[in-house]
Amino acid sequence: MKNLEGEITSRIDFVDLVKGICIILVVMSHVGGFFDKIDYHHMLTCFRMPLYFFISGIFFKSYEGFFGFLLRKVNKLLIPFLFFYFSSFILMFLFSRFIPGLFHLPLRIEELLYIFQNHELIRYNPPIWFLIALFNCNILFYIVHLLRQNHLHLMFIVIFVIGVIGFSLGKFGIPLPCYLDVAMTAMPFYVCGFWIRRYNFFLYPHHRFDKSIPLLALVCIIVMYFTATNIGMRTNWYPGNIFQTYIAAFCGIIFIMVVGKSFHSIPFVSYIGRYSVITLGIHGPLFHFLYLFVCMYIHQSEWSSILIFLLLIVICRLVTPVFVKVFPHLVAQKNLIKI
C-alpha cells in the first residue's frame, strides 16, 4: 500500500510539471515577439493547446452520476471562467474610463455577450476561452463514455466521428457557439489523456519503457518538423489536413510528456502547473498593463517580449497563493456549489 501511494504521488507531480510547461508555453504564445521567432516550423504551436486538453483528460472521473459530474465541472471550470471574465472586464473598464486611451481596445458593455457569438475574441481576457471549450469537452465525453462498459468499440468510433466533424466545421468555416466545435475537435486529445491514465503504464514511474525515452523524444521532434502547422484552436482553424494536424499534435504531446517524466518535478514550474487555472485567468489582463509599462522604456520588441514574459510568470507565481487563500471557491480550489 505504501508503494502504491508513492506511485500515485509521483504521477501527480509529473503531471503537474507537464501542466506547468503547458501554461508557460501558452503565456509565451500570447506575449509573442521573441517567442514567435523561436517557434521553429510551428513546432510549439502545433501541440500547445492540444496538450492542455490531453492533460485535462487525465483527470476525468465520472463520479456518482451526471448531475454530480456537472456540478463539479461548473465548480472547476464555469465558475473560474465567470470570475475571470467579469473581474477582468470590470477592472479594465474602470481603468479605461478613468484614463481614456490607456488601452488600445475600446471596452463596451456589449462585449460581455461576445462569448455567445461564434469565436469572437474576449479582448480583455483572451485566454479564458479555453475554460468554456474544456467544459463542453467534458460534457461531451461524459455522454460518450457511457458506451465504454458494453460498447467500447462504438465509443471510439463515436469519438472519431465527433473529432472529424469538429475539424470539418473548422475547415468549412462554420463556427458553433461557446466553442462547441473546438471541443469536438479536441475530443480525441482529451480521450487519449483519459485512456493513458487508466490503461497504460506510461504514467507510472521507473518503468522499463523509460529507457526508450530519448529515442521516442527524437522521433517525435523529427515527425513534428515535417508535419507541424500553425493551428488556431480558439478559432478552430487548421491549415493542414486532419492527419497532419493530429499526428503533429500527438507527437508534441508525447514529447512533452516524456520530457516531463524524465525531470519528474521542477518546483517553480510544477507549482504553476498545479494552479494553472490561475495563471490562465490572470495573465491576459496582466499582459495589457505590463505591455504599456515595459514599452515605455524598452522599444526593441524582442527584449520587451522577454521582459514581459518573465514579469508575467513571476507575478503569476507570486499572486497564486493569494488567489488560493482569498478566492479558493472562485479559482477551482474549493466547491462554491456544494456537492
Short mmCIF file of N, CA and C in Angstrom, two decimals, residues 11-27 51-52 55-56 59 130 264-280 313 316-317 320 324 331-333:
data_model
loop_
_atom_site.label_atom_id
_atom_site.label_comp_id
_atom_site.label_asym_id
_atom_site.label_seq_id
_atom_site.Cartn_x
_atom_site.Cartn_y
_atom_site.Cartn_z
N ARG A 11 3.10 10.25 -9.88
CA ARG A 11 2.35 10.54 -11.09
C ARG A 11 1.75 11.94 -11.05
N ILE A 12 1.21 12.34 -9.90
CA ILE A 12 0.61 13.66 -9.79
C ILE A 12 1.68 14.74 -9.97
N ASP A 13 2.84 14.55 -9.35
CA ASP A 13 3.92 15.52 -9.50
C ASP A 13 4.34 15.64 -10.95
N PHE A 14 4.44 14.54 -11.62
CA PHE A 14 4.86 14.51 -13.02
C PHE A 14 3.85 15.26 -13.90
N VAL A 15 2.58 15.04 -13.67
CA VAL A 15 1.56 15.72 -14.45
C VAL A 15 1.52 17.21 -14.13
N ASP A 16 1.75 17.58 -12.88
CA ASP A 16 1.82 19.00 -12.53
C ASP A 16 2.94 19.70 -13.29
N LEU A 17 4.07 19.02 -13.45
CA LEU A 17 5.18 19.59 -14.21
C LEU A 17 4.78 19.81 -15.66
N VAL A 18 4.10 18.82 -16.24
CA VAL A 18 3.66 18.95 -17.63
C VAL A 18 2.65 20.08 -17.76
N LYS A 19 1.74 20.19 -16.81
CA LYS A 19 0.78 21.31 -16.82
C LYS A 19 1.50 22.65 -16.73
N GLY A 20 2.56 22.69 -15.92
CA GLY A 20 3.33 23.92 -15.79
C GLY A 20 4.01 24.28 -17.10
N ILE A 21 4.61 23.30 -17.76
CA ILE A 21 5.23 23.53 -19.07
C ILE A 21 4.19 24.03 -20.06
N CYS A 22 3.01 23.42 -20.01
CA CYS A 22 1.94 23.77 -20.94
C CYS A 22 1.50 25.22 -20.76
N ILE A 23 1.25 25.64 -19.52
CA ILE A 23 0.76 27.00 -19.31
C ILE A 23 1.85 28.02 -19.60
N ILE A 24 3.11 27.66 -19.39
CA ILE A 24 4.21 28.56 -19.75
C ILE A 24 4.26 28.74 -21.26
N LEU A 25 4.06 27.66 -22.00
CA LEU A 25 4.02 27.77 -23.47
C LEU A 25 2.85 28.64 -23.92
N VAL A 26 1.74 28.53 -23.22
CA VAL A 26 0.57 29.35 -23.56
C VAL A 26 0.89 30.84 -23.33
N VAL A 27 1.52 31.15 -22.22
CA VAL A 27 1.88 32.55 -21.93
C VAL A 27 2.86 33.06 -22.99
N LEU A 51 -2.23 19.77 -26.03
CA LEU A 51 -1.64 19.24 -24.79
C LEU A 51 -2.50 19.60 -23.59
N TYR A 52 -3.05 20.80 -23.57
CA TYR A 52 -3.89 21.23 -22.45
C TYR A 52 -5.14 20.35 -22.36
N ILE A 55 -4.02 16.79 -21.07
CA ILE A 55 -3.79 16.76 -19.63
C ILE A 55 -5.11 16.76 -18.87
N SER A 56 -6.07 17.55 -19.33
CA SER A 56 -7.37 17.61 -18.67
C SER A 56 -8.06 16.26 -18.70
N PHE A 59 -7.52 13.66 -15.87
CA PHE A 59 -8.22 13.80 -14.59
C PHE A 59 -9.72 13.52 -14.68
N PHE A 130 -10.59 28.92 -23.23
CA PHE A 130 -10.29 27.51 -23.04
C PHE A 130 -11.19 26.86 -22.00
N HIS A 264 10.54 14.72 -13.73
CA HIS A 264 9.65 14.39 -12.61
C HIS A 264 9.04 15.63 -11.97
N SER A 265 9.87 16.55 -11.47
CA SER A 265 9.32 17.74 -10.82
C SER A 265 10.35 18.86 -10.82
N ILE A 266 9.90 20.05 -11.20
CA ILE A 266 10.69 21.27 -11.07
C ILE A 266 9.82 22.21 -10.23
N PRO A 267 10.19 22.45 -8.96
CA PRO A 267 9.27 23.10 -8.02
C PRO A 267 8.55 24.34 -8.56
N PHE A 268 9.26 25.27 -9.15
CA PHE A 268 8.63 26.51 -9.63
C PHE A 268 7.60 26.20 -10.71
N VAL A 269 8.00 25.39 -11.69
CA VAL A 269 7.11 25.06 -12.82
C VAL A 269 5.96 24.18 -12.36
N SER A 270 6.26 23.21 -11.50
CA SER A 270 5.22 22.30 -11.02
C SER A 270 4.17 23.03 -10.21
N TYR A 271 4.59 24.04 -9.45
CA TYR A 271 3.63 24.81 -8.66
C TYR A 271 2.69 25.59 -9.58
N ILE A 272 3.24 26.22 -10.60
CA ILE A 272 2.41 26.93 -11.58
C ILE A 272 1.45 25.95 -12.25
N GLY A 273 1.95 24.75 -12.54
CA GLY A 273 1.10 23.74 -13.17
C GLY A 273 -0.03 23.28 -12.28
N ARG A 274 0.26 23.14 -11.01
CA ARG A 274 -0.78 22.69 -10.06
C ARG A 274 -1.94 23.67 -10.02
N TYR A 275 -1.64 24.97 -10.11
CA TYR A 275 -2.67 26.00 -10.07
C TYR A 275 -2.73 26.73 -11.42
N SER A 276 -2.65 25.97 -12.49
CA SER A 276 -2.56 26.57 -13.82
C SER A 276 -3.77 27.41 -14.19
N VAL A 277 -4.93 27.11 -13.60
CA VAL A 277 -6.13 27.87 -13.92
C VAL A 277 -5.97 29.34 -13.51
N ILE A 278 -5.17 29.60 -12.48
CA ILE A 278 -4.97 30.97 -12.02
C ILE A 278 -4.10 31.73 -13.02
N THR A 279 -2.99 31.12 -13.43
CA THR A 279 -2.14 31.76 -14.43
C THR A 279 -2.90 31.95 -15.74
N LEU A 280 -3.70 30.97 -16.10
CA LEU A 280 -4.52 31.09 -17.31
C LEU A 280 -5.46 32.29 -17.22
N ILE A 313 5.28 35.62 -15.62
CA ILE A 313 5.44 34.36 -14.91
C ILE A 313 5.73 34.59 -13.43
N CYS A 316 2.53 35.98 -11.70
CA CYS A 316 1.53 34.90 -11.56
C CYS A 316 1.92 33.95 -10.43
N ARG A 317 3.21 33.64 -10.35
CA ARG A 317 3.67 32.76 -9.27
C ARG A 317 3.48 33.40 -7.90
N THR A 320 -0.41 33.73 -7.00
CA THR A 320 -1.20 32.49 -6.95
C THR A 320 -1.58 32.11 -5.53
N VAL A 324 -5.41 31.52 -4.09
CA VAL A 324 -5.78 30.24 -3.47
C VAL A 324 -6.35 30.47 -2.08
N VAL A 331 -11.54 29.97 -7.85
CA VAL A 331 -10.42 29.55 -8.71
C VAL A 331 -10.23 28.03 -8.66
N ALA A 332 -11.32 27.31 -8.49
CA ALA A 332 -11.36 25.85 -8.62
C ALA A 332 -10.59 25.11 -7.53
N GLN A 333 -10.38 25.74 -6.37
CA GLN A 333 -9.70 25.05 -5.28
C GLN A 333 -10.69 24.50 -4.25
#
